[in-house]
Amino acid sequence: MSNQPTALPHWDMSVVYPGLDSPEFAADFAAAQADVAAAAALFDALGIGERAAAPLADADVAAFEQVVAALNPLLERAGTLSAYIYSFVTTDSRDTVAQARLSEYQRAAVTLSQLTTRLTAWIGALDVGALLAQSGAAREYEFLLRQAQRRARHLMSPAEEALAAELAPSGGGAWNRLYNNVASQLLVPIDFDGPPRELPISALRNLAFEASRDTRRRAYEAELAAWRRSAVPLAAAMNSIKGEVSTLARRRGWAAPLEQALFANNIDRDTLDAMLAAARESFPDFRRYLRAKARMLGVARLAWYDLFAPVGATRAWGYDEAAAFIVAQFGSYSGRMRDFAARAFRERWIDAEPRPGKRDGAFCMPLRRDESRILANYQPSFKSVSTLAHELGHGYHNTNLARHPELNRDTPMTLAETASIFCETIVRNAALAAAAPAEQAEILEGALMNSCQVVVDITSRFLFEQQVFERRPARELSVDELCAAMRDAQLATYGDALDPDALHPFMWAAKPHYYSTGNSFYNYPYMFGLLFGLGLYARYRRDPEAFKLGYDELLASTGLADAATLAGRMEIDIRSIDFWRASLGIIRADVDRFEALAGAQE
């Protein structure tokens, strides 16, 4: 029996500041602005910026140590202020005070971004080897220094970089805000054989998980119509953001935005190609899963609105029940992970209630020290249980990163999913082990649904974004062209497992990941995270105690080395297609098991 409370929790931000209009917030915001100004003055005094290469001097060593000592607390304070503001913007985009504070913060962040670029240029001219030999403080930041030297080769002139940072809030940043505001405030009229009503787009998309096919179809049709009505400004945002990214990538000497994204994610093209090749090999297995699901639903072929349809004996998972289950299963791994999850629920780190103006989906953001905050849109289903476990995994990752200075916590998207997939898998396997066969079908199908999204659908999104970046330098793409490119990408990945007349050509509008100037190709890292996490989980099952000795240290080190180096510590070769095939083999075994369950229920 579900113990769903009458009201799902909202996250508690009062432990940071009483409110956005409080004297405490205003004082810290002013202090952060003063810190930024002081850092700029320090950079000027020390001559931090582009310069000619020269032998390392003692003054350079002292300058680096001073800069690091100033930046770490500044970045930590700025991160807390940013997360605090976003906690209001993402839960109510109509909050005009929060939007105003965000705009003010972004103005201050421009200077901080300019300082970061100046530091990169300065490091690019240093003899880093000599610096590492002379400074113990520098050795703590060896990976940062090596990466900065590489990044420095892709900088424009100081004046151009300063201008790009200054224009960002009113360029790509403004288009990003427009997208988020339009999408989060979208109210969609829908009629379910009663008085017409309007639903937020997030609530409408949640109807994709309803048991009634007619409900799912109506919601799908209403969603497509809603995106069509909003398509012109969203297409403008897409074209503007991708155009800006392409222009800046070219001016900075990157061969393409993908090359820049690979560098930012600390992987190389060999790794990406190996993973994508293994993914393409697995598409027939995912199509077997989709056909088995169609048989369970009693349809000849799935439509897009069937992808998330429930199968098996669905049961309601109340929020409190989900919390207790997650805490218990995290405890099966370690007491430290259990205590972390219990603290997150107890201290109300999670905002779980869907509501108008709130962003769709789920995410986790670091807040301060070892604290995080998690946004979810909880429904009483195992999928939401799994999502909570996933996001809490991100929080556990943040807790491990907190042992290092802020400058050493910068984790690429590829490695950001390491703990989330691991924690999600722990909870899913525990639920499977305890479930009756009919419930196993629901849990297993939920896992396969997610894997299909992360391997098949993510590939379609990658192909779409490649197309947009290849075509955008010549001209803007129309709404119809964006829809056609998305449909082609879905046909190339889902193949004949989906009804070609019932795809989702507006997925480019539904996914916020496309609308960022700083995170191009915000898709393949999810696949990397899933398959890398499954590979790690397989190693844990083979030798739990040996695995535990190195896992938390791996999580703490994701800002200290590239992905191949960190994977090598766990005896994983991510440039080998065999590693990715082995992880996909775990999913293939789930498909086999699901087909058997589907056959037993026919």
PDB file of C-alpha atoms in Angstrom, residues 441-568:
ATOM      1  CA  ALA A 441       8.665  -7.092 -15.548  1.00  0.00           C
ATOM      2  CA  GLU A 442       7.865  -3.528 -14.489  1.00  0.00           C
ATOM      3  CA  ILE A 443      11.275  -2.963 -12.857  1.00  0.00           C
ATOM      4  CA  LEU A 444      13.253  -4.648 -15.602  1.00  0.00           C
ATOM      5  CA  GLU A 445      11.336  -2.807 -18.288  1.00  0.00           C
ATOM      6  CA  GLY A 446      11.979   0.458 -16.491  1.00  0.00           C
ATOM      7  CA  ALA A 447      15.716  -0.240 -16.566  1.00  0.00           C
ATOM      8  CA  LEU A 448      15.587  -1.188 -20.239  1.00  0.00           C
ATOM      9  CA  MET A 449      13.476   1.869 -21.011  1.00  0.00           C
ATOM     10  CA  ASN A 450      16.179   4.029 -19.455  1.00  0.00           C
ATOM     11  CA  SER A 451      18.995   2.144 -21.209  1.00  0.00           C
ATOM     12  CA  CYS A 452      17.175   2.469 -24.524  1.00  0.00           C
ATOM     13  CA  GLN A 453      16.902   6.204 -23.968  1.00  0.00           C
ATOM     14  CA  VAL A 454      20.564   6.520 -23.021  1.00  0.00           C
ATOM     15  CA  VAL A 455      21.936   4.376 -25.853  1.00  0.00           C
ATOM     16  CA  VAL A 456      19.425   4.574 -28.718  1.00  0.00           C
ATOM     17  CA  ASP A 457      17.741   7.922 -28.143  1.00  0.00           C
ATOM     18  CA  ILE A 458      20.976   9.602 -27.059  1.00  0.00           C
ATOM     19  CA  THR A 459      22.541   8.433 -30.331  1.00  0.00           C
ATOM     20  CA  SER A 460      19.649  10.020 -32.212  1.00  0.00           C
ATOM     21  CA  ARG A 461      20.194  13.281 -30.327  1.00  0.00           C
ATOM     22  CA  PHE A 462      23.921  13.128 -31.084  1.00  0.00           C
ATOM     23  CA  LEU A 463      23.227  12.602 -34.788  1.00  0.00           C
ATOM     24  CA  PHE A 464      20.741  15.478 -34.766  1.00  0.00           C
ATOM     25  CA  GLU A 465      23.196  17.857 -33.120  1.00  0.00           C
ATOM     26  CA  GLN A 466      25.913  16.843 -35.571  1.00  0.00           C
ATOM     27  CA  GLN A 467      23.556  17.728 -38.403  1.00  0.00           C
ATOM     28  CA  VAL A 468      22.696  21.112 -36.918  1.00  0.00           C
ATOM     29  CA  PHE A 469      26.342  22.019 -36.366  1.00  0.00           C
ATOM     30  CA  GLU A 470      27.284  20.910 -39.884  1.00  0.00           C
ATOM     31  CA  ARG A 471      24.509  22.955 -41.521  1.00  0.00           C
ATOM     32  CA  ARG A 472      24.281  25.997 -39.244  1.00  0.00           C
ATOM     33  CA  PRO A 473      27.409  27.859 -40.517  1.00  0.00           C
ATOM     34  CA  ALA A 474      25.759  28.232 -43.941  1.00  0.00           C
ATOM     35  CA  ARG A 475      22.413  29.583 -42.669  1.00  0.00           C
ATOM     36  CA  GLU A 476      19.689  29.248 -40.058  1.00  0.00           C
ATOM     37  CA  LEU A 477      17.554  26.106 -40.056  1.00  0.00           C
ATOM     38  CA  SER A 478      13.777  26.450 -40.188  1.00  0.00           C
ATOM     39  CA  VAL A 479      11.365  24.757 -37.820  1.00  0.00           C
ATOM     40  CA  ASP A 480      10.506  22.199 -40.490  1.00  0.00           C
ATOM     41  CA  GLU A 481      14.180  21.495 -41.174  1.00  0.00           C
ATOM     42  CA  LEU A 482      14.890  20.958 -37.483  1.00  0.00           C
ATOM     43  CA  CYS A 483      11.927  18.596 -37.258  1.00  0.00           C
ATOM     44  CA  ALA A 484      13.056  16.683 -40.354  1.00  0.00           C
ATOM     45  CA  ALA A 485      16.591  16.310 -38.993  1.00  0.00           C
ATOM     46  CA  MET A 486      15.240  14.978 -35.703  1.00  0.00           C
ATOM     47  CA  ARG A 487      12.917  12.533 -37.443  1.00  0.00           C
ATOM     48  CA  ASP A 488      15.759  11.245 -39.649  1.00  0.00           C
ATOM     49  CA  ALA A 489      17.929  10.698 -36.571  1.00  0.00           C
ATOM     50  CA  GLN A 490      15.140   8.750 -34.842  1.00  0.00           C
ATOM     51  CA  LEU A 491      14.611   6.549 -37.911  1.00  0.00           C
ATOM     52  CA  ALA A 492      18.353   5.856 -38.088  1.00  0.00           C
ATOM     53  CA  THR A 493      18.458   4.628 -34.495  1.00  0.00           C
ATOM     54  CA  TYR A 494      15.076   3.130 -33.574  1.00  0.00           C
ATOM     55  CA  GLY A 495      14.722   1.621 -37.048  1.00  0.00           C
ATOM     56  CA  ASP A 496      11.545  -0.348 -37.694  1.00  0.00           C
ATOM     57  CA  ALA A 497      10.850  -0.879 -33.979  1.00  0.00           C
ATOM     58  CA  LEU A 498       8.769   2.315 -33.883  1.00  0.00           C
ATOM     59  CA  ASP A 499       5.878   3.454 -36.042  1.00  0.00           C
ATOM     60  CA  PRO A 500       7.482   5.922 -38.502  1.00  0.00           C
ATOM     61  CA  ASP A 501       4.271   7.949 -38.531  1.00  0.00           C
ATOM     62  CA  ALA A 502       4.301   8.431 -34.755  1.00  0.00           C
ATOM     63  CA  LEU A 503       7.799   9.690 -33.898  1.00  0.00           C
ATOM     64  CA  HIS A 504       8.697  12.900 -32.004  1.00  0.00           C
ATOM     65  CA  PRO A 505       9.984  15.492 -34.477  1.00  0.00           C
ATOM     66  CA  PHE A 506       9.942  18.199 -31.783  1.00  0.00           C
ATOM     67  CA  MET A 507      12.342  16.436 -29.438  1.00  0.00           C
ATOM     68  CA  TRP A 508      14.771  19.253 -30.250  1.00  0.00           C
ATOM     69  CA  ALA A 509      12.323  21.608 -28.521  1.00  0.00           C
ATOM     70  CA  ALA A 510      11.616  19.302 -25.592  1.00  0.00           C
ATOM     71  CA  LYS A 511      15.249  18.784 -24.527  1.00  0.00           C
ATOM     72  CA  PRO A 512      16.905  21.706 -22.702  1.00  0.00           C
ATOM     73  CA  HIS A 513      20.359  20.189 -23.278  1.00  0.00           C
ATOM     74  CA  TYR A 514      20.578  21.715 -26.743  1.00  0.00           C
ATOM     75  CA  TYR A 515      20.215  25.264 -25.434  1.00  0.00           C
ATOM     76  CA  SER A 516      23.592  25.868 -23.822  1.00  0.00           C
ATOM     77  CA  THR A 517      26.669  27.578 -25.212  1.00  0.00           C
ATOM     78  CA  GLY A 518      28.873  25.830 -22.649  1.00  0.00           C
ATOM     79  CA  ASN A 519      27.706  22.226 -23.036  1.00  0.00           C
ATOM     80  CA  SER A 520      27.509  21.264 -26.690  1.00  0.00           C
ATOM     81  CA  PHE A 521      26.795  17.586 -27.360  1.00  0.00           C
ATOM     82  CA  TYR A 522      25.214  17.235 -23.938  1.00  0.00           C
ATOM     83  CA  ASN A 523      24.155  13.722 -24.965  1.00  0.00           C
ATOM     84  CA  TYR A 524      26.932  11.161 -25.478  1.00  0.00           C
ATOM     85  CA  PRO A 525      28.273  11.766 -21.920  1.00  0.00           C
ATOM     86  CA  TYR A 526      25.095  10.112 -20.629  1.00  0.00           C
ATOM     87  CA  MET A 527      25.877   7.005 -22.647  1.00  0.00           C
ATOM     88  CA  PHE A 528      29.450   7.058 -21.413  1.00  0.00           C
ATOM     89  CA  GLY A 529      28.168   7.404 -17.845  1.00  0.00           C
ATOM     90  CA  LEU A 530      25.694   4.527 -18.134  1.00  0.00           C
ATOM     91  CA  LEU A 531      28.121   2.086 -19.716  1.00  0.00           C
ATOM     92  CA  PHE A 532      31.084   3.131 -17.562  1.00  0.00           C
ATOM     93  CA  GLY A 533      28.885   2.854 -14.463  1.00  0.00           C
ATOM     94  CA  LEU A 534      27.703  -0.625 -15.471  1.00  0.00           C
ATOM     95  CA  GLY A 535      31.307  -1.668 -16.059  1.00  0.00           C
ATOM     96  CA  LEU A 536      32.232  -0.432 -12.590  1.00  0.00           C
ATOM     97  CA  TYR A 537      29.254  -2.239 -11.051  1.00  0.00           C
ATOM     98  CA  ALA A 538      30.334  -5.497 -12.723  1.00  0.00           C
ATOM     99  CA  ARG A 539      33.761  -5.118 -11.116  1.00  0.00           C
ATOM    100  CA  TYR A 540      32.141  -4.424  -7.747  1.00  0.00           C
ATOM    101  CA  ARG A 541      30.133  -7.636  -7.973  1.00  0.00           C
ATOM    102  CA  ARG A 542      33.257  -9.654  -8.775  1.00  0.00           C
ATOM    103  CA  ASP A 543      35.248  -8.403  -5.762  1.00  0.00           C
ATOM    104  CA  PRO A 544      33.226  -6.085  -3.495  1.00  0.00           C
ATOM    105  CA  GLU A 545      35.826  -5.444  -0.817  1.00  0.00           C
ATOM    106  CA  ALA A 546      38.671  -4.688  -3.213  1.00  0.00           C
ATOM    107  CA  PHE A 547      36.370  -2.399  -5.213  1.00  0.00           C
ATOM    108  CA  LYS A 548      35.329  -0.404  -2.158  1.00  0.00           C
ATOM    109  CA  LEU A 549      38.955   0.373  -1.356  1.00  0.00           C
ATOM    110  CA  GLY A 550      39.279   2.531  -4.457  1.00  0.00           C
ATOM    111  CA  TYR A 551      35.764   3.685  -5.379  1.00  0.00           C
ATOM    112  CA  ASP A 552      35.355   6.748  -3.157  1.00  0.00           C
ATOM    113  CA  GLU A 553      38.853   7.867  -4.116  1.00  0.00           C
ATOM    114  CA  LEU A 554      37.904   7.490  -7.793  1.00  0.00           C
ATOM    115  CA  LEU A 555      34.869   9.743  -7.218  1.00  0.00           C
ATOM    116  CA  ALA A 556      37.003  12.273  -5.370  1.00  0.00           C
ATOM    117  CA  SER A 557      39.511  12.351  -8.244  1.00  0.00           C
ATOM    118  CA  THR A 558      37.267  13.034 -11.245  1.00  0.00           C
ATOM    119  CA  GLY A 559      38.654  16.572 -11.480  1.00  0.00           C
ATOM    120  CA  LEU A 560      42.257  15.412 -11.187  1.00  0.00           C
ATOM    121  CA  ALA A 561      42.843  13.271 -14.297  1.00  0.00           C
ATOM    122  CA  ASP A 562      41.364  12.431 -17.685  1.00  0.00           C
ATOM    123  CA  ALA A 563      38.820   9.664 -18.091  1.00  0.00           C
ATOM    124  CA  ALA A 564      41.247   7.118 -19.555  1.00  0.00           C
ATOM    125  CA  THR A 565      43.683   7.563 -16.662  1.00  0.00           C
ATOM    126  CA  LEU A 566      40.989   7.241 -14.006  1.00  0.00           C
ATOM    127  CA  ALA A 567      39.447   4.227 -15.738  1.00  0.00           C
ATOM    128  CA  GLY A 568      42.870   2.622 -15.889  1.00  0.00           C
TER     129      GLY A 568
END
